[in-house]
Amino acid sequence: MAKLQMSAAGLETELNPMQEGDDMPSVDEPHPLCWFCRKKPATELYIQPKSTKRVCATCLDRLQVQDAYEHAWLHFLVLEDEERYEEVLAGIGAFLEANRHRDHDQWLARSITRDRSSVLFEAGRYAEADEACDAWGRFPFDNVTDRWFHGSAKAQIVQALGRPQEALAIFEEAFSHQDPRYASAIPYYLHWLVDFSDAVGQPVDEKWRRVAEAGAEDFAVEMPVRDSLGESMLALAEMTREMPSKRQREWEATHGGGTGEDKP
Amino acid sequence: MDDPREDAPTDPYRTRGAFALSAFRRERASGGRFAWAALLATCVAVCVAPMGCGSSEEHAVAPERTQGSLPARTVRALQACAEEGTGRLRRQAYEIGFKVELTDDRVQAVAPKGPRLDDAGLERCMMNALRTMADAGFSTDRTELVSYGGHLPARGVLANVTVLPEIVKLAEVVVAGPGGVTIVVVVVVVVIAAVVLSEDKPQEEVVEAIKRWPRKVLEKCQPRFDECLGNQYQPDWNQEMFGEKKDCRSCFDECKKDKGQWPNYKCPPPGWKPN
């Protein structure tokens, strides 16, 4: 089993010697495209406990860096829990420096900027968290849900800084970016509209009803009828949380329900 | 799973919960009277005196009620755990304690206290059983709880709300599994009620209140983060939207910011089959 570790010297990722199993694909076998980017030739093996994937060298870096960073957070979370925020900030900063040369698509830099904002927010250092959040926002978003997530985080910081009206405006701007392909994520974000509106003593603006309805449609349900739009939104979020999205229903209808996750 | 926060010196619940449970254990060991006298004396000394002299509230101990019992459904669930899991235990008899945090008649957190079982699966099963105790019918007397407010030390003033903790020790439950293995289950419930004191909302205190992620949020998110790390590939139906690999750290951050709701839409749990 391959195991990723941070080296003691420099927090770089390294891959332990692989133990090849009978079902392990060989790099010599013809496989035209990288499993991860589906663009470059797959020349490397990305080995995980439950499966091995053929990837290009660039994506191997990306995947190993992500694994190492996420597992490093198991340690950082302990520090964060003990309110040792400076150590967390120093740790993630050192991780970035040690792995920057492998961060070909800026995934690590973006993640660390986001997490830096989060740690600073938790430490109560809102002005710095705000700056880090802005820096995070300067990275390109992968999809609209990333933009919504950033908007909700930024709005939380601004609210903590005592500017609730601005917080609502920030989230509304982020949430105004819609993409029908991501309608299933809409219900997850509706409560922010309710929360930030509540904070300024306003009902949720009726202009968001259509967006909420799009979320309901994706789950093939009607918008719950409640006394206010905000309450309807919260009810919708609760109702759909354990329901399959349109995308999942369609995929299972055509593929028979296999998940494909971590298949050996 | 042991919560590392249990050792945080600034966690008032640890002080109170640990004290209550240790007092309870001393009572069990010595026949009871001395321990309860000590508990009462300590409560008077620690709760009342500091309020008069302005000492830190961190060392205050909330009065402990000895009343109540686990709902029958929860006891049955604990028994089911024992029947399924005691075969993996090495000894014949155990005593295990749990601390349950309850807010608004909802269980927010369950943590083991004191001696542990030597089978983590059985312990998890029991913690899951306790997590449902509110739904199974456990409730606290809110009127009585609020009436204690004048005597209780405040955990902390959050804007116009004061959070009042109360410790309720439940009658112990004995469950048994195959082969006569017995487990004494001791449950201490920490009840937290919010009482509105005034309409003022000083901004600094609001800010202070949201400064820390509530522990219950972390307790919800961290297991999902661990689970995500153990199953990082997106299911097929989600790959077109979110790529081949889950971004577990991002999902964890979103979970924390979203008050403990895991973003299933981009990091679906392994084998997730929604209804």
Coordinates of C-alpha atoms in Angstrom, one line a residue:
Chain A
M1 CA 0.0 0.0 0.0
A2 CA 1.4 3.3 -0.9
K3 CA 1.6 5.9 1.8
L4 CA 2.2 9.6 1.5
Q5 CA 4.2 11.2 4.2
M6 CA 5.6 14.6 4.8
S7 CA 9.3 14.4 5.0
A8 CA 10.8 15.4 8.3
A9 CA 13.1 17.8 6.6
G10 CA 10.9 19.9 4.4
L11 CA 7.3 18.9 4.4
E12 CA 7.6 17.7 0.9
T13 CA 5.5 14.8 -0.2
E14 CA 7.1 11.5 -0.9
L15 CA 5.8 8.2 -2.1
N16 CA 6.8 5.1 -0.3
P17 CA 7.9 2.2 -2.5
M18 CA 4.9 0.6 -4.0
Q19 CA 4.0 -3.0 -3.4
E20 CA 2.6 -4.2 -6.7
G21 CA -0.5 -6.4 -6.6
D22 CA -1.8 -8.7 -9.2
D23 CA -4.4 -6.2 -10.4
M24 CA -2.1 -3.2 -10.5
P25 CA -1.9 -1.6 -13.9
S26 CA 1.4 -1.1 -15.4
V27 CA 2.6 2.1 -16.9
D28 CA 3.7 0.1 -19.9
E29 CA 0.1 -0.8 -20.7
P30 CA -1.5 1.4 -23.4
H31 CA -3.5 4.1 -21.7
P32 CA -3.8 7.2 -23.7
L33 CA -5.0 9.7 -21.2
C34 CA -4.4 10.7 -17.6
W35 CA -7.2 9.6 -15.3
F36 CA -7.3 13.0 -13.6
C37 CA -7.0 15.6 -16.3
R38 CA -8.0 13.4 -19.3
K39 CA -5.6 15.5 -21.4
K40 CA -2.1 14.3 -21.1
P41 CA -0.7 10.8 -21.6
A42 CA -0.8 8.7 -18.5
T43 CA 2.9 7.9 -17.7
E44 CA 2.7 7.5 -13.9
L45 CA 0.9 5.5 -11.4
Y46 CA -1.1 7.1 -8.6
I47 CA -1.4 4.5 -5.9
Q48 CA -4.0 4.6 -3.2
P49 CA -5.0 2.0 -0.7
K50 CA -8.1 0.9 -2.6
S51 CA -7.1 1.6 -6.2
T52 CA -4.4 2.6 -8.5
K53 CA -4.8 5.2 -11.3
R54 CA -2.8 6.0 -14.3
V55 CA -2.0 9.7 -14.5
C56 CA 0.4 12.1 -16.1
A57 CA 3.3 13.5 -14.2
T58 CA 1.8 16.8 -13.5
C59 CA -1.4 15.3 -12.1
L60 CA 0.6 12.9 -10.0
D61 CA 2.2 16.0 -8.3
R62 CA -1.2 17.5 -7.9
L63 CA -2.7 14.4 -6.4
Q64 CA 0.2 13.7 -4.0
V65 CA 0.3 17.3 -2.8
Q66 CA -3.4 17.3 -2.2
D67 CA -3.2 14.0 -0.2
A68 CA -0.3 15.3 1.9
Y69 CA -1.9 18.6 2.6
E70 CA -5.2 17.1 3.6
H71 CA -3.6 14.6 5.9
A72 CA -1.4 17.3 7.3
W73 CA -4.6 19.0 8.4
L74 CA -5.3 16.1 10.8
H75 CA -2.3 17.5 12.7
F76 CA -3.2 21.2 12.1
L77 CA -6.7 20.6 13.4
V78 CA -5.2 19.5 16.7
L79 CA -3.2 22.7 16.9
E80 CA -6.2 24.7 15.9
D81 CA -8.3 23.0 18.5
E82 CA -5.7 24.1 21.1
E83 CA -6.0 27.7 19.7
R84 CA -2.3 27.5 18.5
Y85 CA -3.3 29.5 15.5
E86 CA 0.2 30.9 14.8
E87 CA 1.6 27.4 14.6
V88 CA -1.2 26.5 12.1
L89 CA -0.5 29.5 10.0
A90 CA 3.2 28.9 10.1
G91 CA 2.6 25.2 9.3
I92 CA 0.5 25.8 6.2
G93 CA 2.8 28.5 5.1
A94 CA 5.8 26.2 5.3
F95 CA 3.8 23.5 3.5
L96 CA 3.2 25.8 0.6
E97 CA 6.8 26.9 0.4
A98 CA 8.0 23.3 0.4
N99 CA 5.5 22.2 -2.3
R100 CA 5.1 25.3 -4.4
H101 CA 7.2 23.8 -7.2
R102 CA 4.7 21.0 -7.5
D103 CA 1.6 23.2 -7.4
H104 CA 1.2 23.3 -11.1
D105 CA -2.5 24.3 -11.1
Q106 CA -2.4 26.6 -8.1
W107 CA -4.7 24.2 -6.2
L108 CA -2.4 24.3 -3.1
A109 CA -1.9 28.0 -3.2
R110 CA -5.7 28.6 -3.4
S111 CA -6.5 26.1 -0.7
I112 CA -3.9 27.5 1.7
T113 CA -5.1 31.0 1.1
R114 CA -8.7 29.9 1.8
D115 CA -7.6 28.0 4.9
R116 CA -5.5 30.9 6.1
S117 CA -8.6 33.1 6.0
S118 CA -10.5 30.4 7.9
V119 CA -7.8 30.1 10.6
L120 CA -7.6 33.9 11.0
F121 CA -11.3 34.1 11.3
E122 CA -11.4 31.5 14.0
A123 CA -8.6 33.3 15.8
G124 CA -10.8 36.4 15.8
R125 CA -8.4 38.3 13.5
Y126 CA -11.1 39.5 11.2
A127 CA -9.2 42.2 9.3
E128 CA -6.5 39.8 8.4
A129 CA -9.1 37.1 7.6
D130 CA -10.8 39.6 5.3
E131 CA -7.5 40.2 3.4
A132 CA -6.8 36.5 3.1
C133 CA -10.4 36.0 1.9
D134 CA -9.9 38.6 -0.8
A135 CA -6.7 36.9 -1.8
W136 CA -8.6 33.6 -2.1
G137 CA -11.2 35.3 -4.3
R138 CA -8.5 36.4 -6.7
F139 CA -7.9 32.8 -7.6
P140 CA -10.2 31.5 -10.4
F141 CA -13.2 29.6 -9.2
D142 CA -13.7 26.1 -10.4
N143 CA -17.5 26.5 -10.5
V144 CA -20.3 28.6 -9.1
T145 CA -20.4 26.7 -5.8
D146 CA -16.8 27.7 -5.1
R147 CA -17.9 31.3 -5.7
W148 CA -20.9 30.9 -3.4
F149 CA -18.7 29.3 -0.7
H150 CA -16.2 32.2 -1.0
G151 CA -19.1 34.7 -0.9
S152 CA -20.5 33.1 2.3
A153 CA -17.1 33.1 4.0
K154 CA -16.4 36.7 3.0
A155 CA -19.9 37.7 4.2
Q156 CA -19.3 36.0 7.6
I157 CA -16.1 38.0 8.1
V158 CA -17.7 41.2 7.1
Q159 CA -20.6 40.5 9.4
A160 CA -18.1 39.8 12.2
L161 CA -16.5 43.2 11.4
G162 CA -19.9 44.8 12.2
R163 CA -21.1 45.4 8.7
P164 CA -24.2 43.1 8.3
Q165 CA -25.7 45.1 5.4
E166 CA -22.5 44.8 3.4
A167 CA -22.4 41.1 4.3
L168 CA -25.8 40.5 2.8
A169 CA -24.8 42.4 -0.3
I170 CA -21.6 40.4 -0.7
F171 CA -23.4 37.0 -0.4
E172 CA -26.2 38.1 -2.7
E173 CA -23.7 39.2 -5.4
A174 CA -21.9 35.8 -5.1
F175 CA -25.1 33.9 -5.2
S176 CA -26.3 35.8 -8.2
H177 CA -23.9 33.8 -10.3
Q178 CA -26.0 30.8 -11.2
D179 CA -25.3 27.8 -13.4
P180 CA -28.1 25.3 -14.0
R181 CA -25.7 22.4 -13.8
Y182 CA -25.1 23.2 -10.2
A183 CA -28.8 23.6 -9.2
S184 CA -28.6 20.7 -6.7
A185 CA -26.2 22.8 -4.6
I186 CA -28.7 25.7 -4.3
P187 CA -30.5 24.4 -1.3
Y188 CA -27.3 24.2 0.7
Y189 CA -26.7 27.9 0.3
L190 CA -30.3 29.2 0.9
H191 CA -29.9 29.5 4.6
W192 CA -27.2 32.1 4.1
L193 CA -29.7 34.3 2.4
V194 CA -32.0 33.8 5.4
D195 CA -29.2 34.4 8.0
F196 CA -27.7 37.5 6.4
S197 CA -31.2 38.9 5.8
D198 CA -32.2 38.2 9.3
A199 CA -29.1 40.0 10.6
V200 CA -30.3 43.2 9.0
G201 CA -33.9 42.7 10.0
Q202 CA -35.1 42.1 6.5
P203 CA -37.1 39.3 4.9
V204 CA -35.4 37.4 2.1
D205 CA -35.8 39.4 -1.1
E206 CA -38.4 37.9 -3.4
K207 CA -36.0 38.0 -6.3
W208 CA -34.5 34.8 -4.8
R209 CA -37.7 32.8 -5.1
R210 CA -36.9 31.7 -8.6
V211 CA -33.5 30.5 -7.7
A212 CA -34.9 28.5 -4.8
E213 CA -37.5 27.0 -7.1
A214 CA -34.7 26.0 -9.5
G215 CA -33.1 24.1 -6.6
A216 CA -36.5 22.4 -5.8
E217 CA -36.9 21.4 -9.4
D218 CA -33.5 19.7 -9.5
F219 CA -34.8 17.5 -6.7
A220 CA -38.2 17.1 -8.3
V221 CA -40.1 18.6 -5.4
E222 CA -42.3 21.6 -5.0
M223 CA -41.2 24.6 -2.9
P224 CA -42.6 24.1 0.6
V225 CA -45.3 26.6 1.4
R226 CA -44.5 28.5 4.6
D227 CA -45.3 31.9 6.1
S228 CA -42.3 33.5 4.5
L229 CA -39.9 32.9 1.6
G230 CA -37.1 32.4 4.1
E231 CA -39.0 29.7 6.0
S232 CA -39.8 28.0 2.7
M233 CA -36.1 28.1 1.8
L234 CA -35.1 26.5 5.1
A235 CA -37.8 23.9 4.7
L236 CA -36.6 23.1 1.2
A237 CA -33.0 22.8 2.4
E238 CA -34.0 20.4 5.1
M239 CA -36.3 18.4 2.7
T240 CA -33.7 17.9 0.0
R241 CA -30.6 17.2 2.1
E242 CA -31.0 13.5 1.8
M243 CA -32.5 13.4 -1.7
P244 CA -30.8 12.4 -5.0
S245 CA -30.2 15.3 -7.3
K246 CA -31.3 15.3 -10.9
R247 CA -27.8 14.5 -12.0
Q248 CA -27.6 11.5 -9.7
R249 CA -31.1 10.2 -10.7
E250 CA -30.3 10.5 -14.4
W251 CA -26.9 8.8 -14.0
E252 CA -28.3 5.9 -12.1
A253 CA -31.2 5.5 -14.6
T254 CA -28.7 5.1 -17.4
H255 CA -25.9 3.3 -15.6
G256 CA -27.7 1.1 -13.2
G257 CA -26.7 2.7 -9.9
G258 CA -23.0 1.9 -9.6
T259 CA -21.2 4.6 -7.8
G260 CA -17.7 4.2 -9.1
E261 CA -16.1 5.5 -5.9
D262 CA -12.9 4.0 -4.8
K263 CA -13.3 0.9 -6.8
P264 CA -10.4 -1.5 -6.5
Chain B
M1 CA -13.7 8.8 19.7
D2 CA -12.0 10.9 22.3
D3 CA -12.3 14.6 21.8
P4 CA -9.0 16.4 22.1
R5 CA -10.9 19.4 23.2
E6 CA -11.7 17.6 26.4
D7 CA -8.2 18.7 27.5
A8 CA -8.6 22.3 26.6
P9 CA -8.1 24.2 29.8
T10 CA -10.5 26.9 28.8
D11 CA -13.4 24.5 28.3
P12 CA -15.7 25.1 31.2
Y13 CA -17.7 21.9 30.4
R14 CA -14.7 19.8 31.0
T15 CA -14.2 21.2 34.4
R16 CA -17.8 20.6 35.3
G17 CA -18.4 17.4 33.5
A18 CA -15.2 15.8 34.8
F19 CA -15.8 17.0 38.3
A20 CA -19.3 15.6 38.3
L21 CA -18.3 12.3 36.9
S22 CA -15.3 12.0 39.3
A23 CA -17.6 12.9 42.2
F24 CA -20.0 10.2 41.0
R25 CA -17.2 7.7 40.9
R26 CA -16.0 8.6 44.3
E27 CA -19.5 8.2 45.5
R28 CA -19.6 4.7 44.0
A29 CA -16.3 3.8 45.6
S30 CA -17.0 5.1 49.1
G31 CA -20.7 4.5 49.6
G32 CA -21.8 7.9 48.6
R33 CA -22.4 10.1 51.5
F34 CA -18.9 11.6 51.7
A35 CA -18.7 12.3 48.0
W36 CA -22.0 14.0 47.9
A37 CA -21.1 16.1 50.9
A38 CA -17.9 17.0 49.2
L39 CA -19.8 17.8 46.0
L40 CA -22.2 20.0 47.9
A41 CA -19.5 21.8 49.8
T42 CA -17.5 22.3 46.6
C43 CA -20.5 23.7 44.8
V44 CA -21.1 26.2 47.6
A45 CA -17.5 27.1 47.8
V46 CA -16.9 27.4 44.1
C47 CA -20.2 28.6 42.8
V48 CA -21.1 31.2 45.4
A49 CA -17.9 32.6 46.7
P50 CA -16.4 33.6 43.3
M51 CA -19.5 35.4 42.3
G52 CA -19.1 37.6 45.3
C53 CA -15.4 38.3 44.9
G54 CA -15.2 38.5 41.2
S55 CA -13.1 35.5 40.5
S56 CA -12.9 33.8 37.2
E57 CA -16.0 31.8 36.2
E58 CA -13.8 29.2 34.6
H59 CA -13.6 27.3 37.8
A60 CA -17.3 27.5 38.7
V61 CA -19.2 24.3 39.0
A62 CA -22.9 24.1 38.2
P63 CA -25.2 22.4 40.6
E64 CA -25.7 18.8 39.7
R65 CA -29.2 17.3 39.7
T66 CA -29.4 13.6 40.3
Q67 CA -32.5 12.7 38.5
G68 CA -33.8 11.2 35.4
S69 CA -33.1 8.2 33.5
L70 CA -32.4 7.2 29.9
P71 CA -35.4 6.6 27.8
A72 CA -36.4 2.9 27.4
R73 CA -35.6 3.0 23.7
T74 CA -32.1 4.3 24.4
V75 CA -31.6 1.5 27.0
R76 CA -32.7 -1.0 24.5
A77 CA -30.3 0.4 21.9
L78 CA -27.4 0.2 24.4
Q79 CA -28.4 -3.4 25.2
A80 CA -28.4 -4.2 21.5
C81 CA -24.9 -2.8 21.3
A82 CA -23.8 -5.0 24.1
E83 CA -25.4 -8.1 22.6
E84 CA -23.6 -7.4 19.4
G85 CA -20.3 -6.2 20.7
T86 CA -19.3 -7.7 24.0
G87 CA -17.9 -10.8 22.3
R88 CA -15.0 -8.6 21.3
L89 CA -14.3 -7.5 24.9
R90 CA -11.5 -9.0 26.9
R91 CA -12.9 -8.7 30.4
Q92 CA -16.1 -9.7 32.1
A93 CA -17.1 -6.4 33.7
Y94 CA -16.8 -2.8 32.7
E95 CA -18.0 0.6 33.8
I96 CA -18.0 3.3 31.3
G97 CA -19.1 6.9 31.5
F98 CA -20.4 9.2 28.8
K99 CA -21.0 13.0 28.8
V100 CA -23.9 14.1 26.7
E101 CA -24.3 17.8 25.8
L102 CA -27.9 18.8 25.3
T103 CA -29.3 22.0 24.0
D104 CA -32.9 22.8 23.3
D105 CA -33.8 19.1 23.8
R106 CA -31.3 18.1 21.2
V107 CA -28.1 16.1 21.7
Q108 CA -25.3 18.2 20.5
A109 CA -22.3 16.0 21.5
V110 CA -21.5 12.7 23.1
A111 CA -18.1 12.0 24.6
P112 CA -16.7 9.2 26.6
K113 CA -15.4 10.1 30.1
G114 CA -13.2 8.1 32.3
P115 CA -12.4 4.4 31.7
R116 CA -13.0 3.1 28.2
L117 CA -14.0 -0.1 26.7
D118 CA -11.4 -2.0 24.9
D119 CA -13.5 -2.2 21.7
A120 CA -13.9 1.1 19.9
G121 CA -16.8 -0.3 17.8
L122 CA -18.9 -1.1 20.8
E123 CA -18.1 2.3 22.3
R124 CA -19.2 4.0 19.1
C125 CA -22.4 2.0 19.0
M126 CA -23.2 3.2 22.5
M127 CA -22.4 6.8 21.6
N128 CA -24.7 6.6 18.6
A129 CA -27.4 5.2 20.9
L130 CA -27.0 8.1 23.2
R131 CA -27.1 10.6 20.4
T132 CA -30.7 9.6 19.8
M133 CA -31.8 9.9 23.4
A134 CA -33.6 13.2 22.8
D135 CA -35.6 11.7 20.0
A136 CA -36.2 8.6 22.2
G137 CA -38.0 10.8 24.7
F138 CA -35.4 12.3 27.0
S139 CA -36.2 15.8 28.1
T140 CA -35.2 18.2 30.8
D141 CA -37.5 20.3 33.0
R142 CA -36.9 23.6 31.3
T143 CA -38.9 25.6 33.9
E144 CA -36.8 24.3 36.7
L145 CA -33.6 24.9 34.7
V146 CA -34.4 28.5 34.1
S147 CA -35.3 29.0 37.7
Y148 CA -31.7 28.0 38.6
G149 CA -30.4 30.9 36.5
G150 CA -30.1 33.3 39.4
H151 CA -27.7 30.9 41.1
L152 CA -25.8 29.5 38.3
P153 CA -22.5 31.0 37.1
A154 CA -22.8 32.1 33.5
R155 CA -20.6 30.2 31.1
G156 CA -20.3 33.3 29.0
V157 CA -22.4 36.2 28.0
L158 CA -23.2 36.1 24.3
A159 CA -24.7 39.4 23.3
N160 CA -28.1 39.5 25.0
V161 CA -28.0 35.8 25.9
T162 CA -26.5 34.1 28.9
V163 CA -25.7 30.4 28.5
L164 CA -26.5 28.4 31.6
P165 CA -25.1 25.0 32.1
E166 CA -26.6 22.4 34.3
I167 CA -25.3 18.9 35.0
V168 CA -27.9 16.1 35.3
K169 CA -26.7 12.7 36.4
L170 CA -28.8 9.9 35.1
A171 CA -29.5 6.6 36.8
E172 CA -26.9 4.1 35.7
V173 CA -27.8 1.4 33.3
V174 CA -26.4 -2.1 33.3
V175 CA -26.3 -4.0 30.0
A176 CA -25.1 -7.5 29.4
G177 CA -24.0 -9.4 26.5
P178 CA -23.4 -13.1 25.6
G179 CA -21.2 -14.9 28.1
G180 CA -22.3 -12.7 31.0
V181 CA -20.2 -9.7 30.2
T182 CA -21.7 -6.7 31.9
I183 CA -21.2 -3.1 31.3
V184 CA -22.3 -0.4 33.7
V185 CA -23.2 2.7 31.7
V186 CA -23.0 6.0 33.6
V187 CA -24.4 9.0 31.7
V188 CA -24.0 12.6 32.8
V189 CA -26.0 15.1 30.8
V190 CA -24.8 18.7 30.5
V191 CA -27.8 20.8 29.7
I192 CA -27.2 24.2 28.2
A193 CA -30.1 26.7 28.0
A194 CA -30.0 30.2 26.6
V195 CA -31.8 32.8 28.7
V196 CA -32.4 36.2 27.2
L197 CA -31.3 38.9 29.6
S198 CA -31.6 42.1 27.7
E199 CA -32.2 43.5 24.3
D200 CA -28.8 45.1 24.0
K201 CA -26.5 43.6 21.4
P202 CA -23.0 45.0 21.9
Q203 CA -21.1 44.3 18.7
E204 CA -17.9 43.2 20.5
E205 CA -19.8 40.5 22.3
V206 CA -21.5 39.3 19.2
V207 CA -18.1 39.1 17.6
E208 CA -16.7 37.3 20.6
A209 CA -19.6 34.8 20.4
I210 CA -18.9 33.8 16.9
K211 CA -15.1 33.9 17.4
R212 CA -14.9 30.2 18.1
W213 CA -16.4 27.4 16.1
P214 CA -18.8 25.6 18.5
R215 CA -17.4 22.3 19.5
K216 CA -20.6 20.5 18.3
V217 CA -19.8 21.8 14.8
L218 CA -16.4 20.2 14.9
E219 CA -17.7 17.0 16.3
K220 CA -20.0 16.8 13.3
C221 CA -17.5 17.8 10.7
Q222 CA -14.3 16.0 11.7
P223 CA -15.6 12.5 11.4
R224 CA -16.9 13.3 8.0
F225 CA -13.6 14.8 7.1
D226 CA -11.8 11.6 8.2
E227 CA -14.4 9.6 6.2
C228 CA -13.8 11.7 3.2
L229 CA -10.0 11.2 3.4
G230 CA -10.6 7.5 3.4
N231 CA -12.7 7.6 0.3
Q232 CA -11.5 10.5 -1.9
Y233 CA -12.8 9.5 -5.3
Q234 CA -16.0 11.1 -6.5
P235 CA -18.8 8.8 -7.4
D236 CA -19.3 8.6 -11.2
W237 CA -22.4 10.7 -11.1
N238 CA -20.5 13.6 -9.5
Q239 CA -17.3 13.6 -11.6
E240 CA -18.5 15.8 -14.4
M241 CA -19.4 18.6 -11.9
F242 CA -16.6 18.2 -9.3
G243 CA -13.8 16.2 -10.9
E244 CA -12.4 12.9 -10.1
K245 CA -11.3 13.5 -6.6
K246 CA -13.1 15.1 -3.6
D247 CA -11.6 18.2 -2.1
C248 CA -12.1 17.0 1.4
R249 CA -10.4 20.0 3.1
S250 CA -12.6 22.4 1.3
C251 CA -15.7 20.3 2.3
F252 CA -14.5 20.3 5.9
D253 CA -14.2 24.1 5.8
E254 CA -17.6 24.4 4.3
C255 CA -19.0 22.1 6.9
K256 CA -17.5 24.2 9.7
K257 CA -18.9 27.4 8.2
D258 CA -22.2 25.8 7.6
K259 CA -22.7 24.9 11.3
G260 CA -21.9 21.3 10.9
Q261 CA -23.8 20.4 7.7
W262 CA -21.5 18.4 5.5
P263 CA -21.7 19.4 1.8
N264 CA -22.9 16.1 0.4
Y265 CA -23.3 17.8 -3.0
K266 CA -19.6 18.0 -3.6
C267 CA -18.2 15.4 -1.1
P268 CA -20.8 12.7 -1.0
P269 CA -20.1 10.1 1.7
P270 CA -19.0 6.7 0.5
G271 CA -21.8 4.7 -0.8
W272 CA -24.2 7.6 -0.4
K273 CA -27.6 6.5 -1.5
P274 CA -30.0 9.3 -0.8
N275 CA -33.7 8.5 -0.3

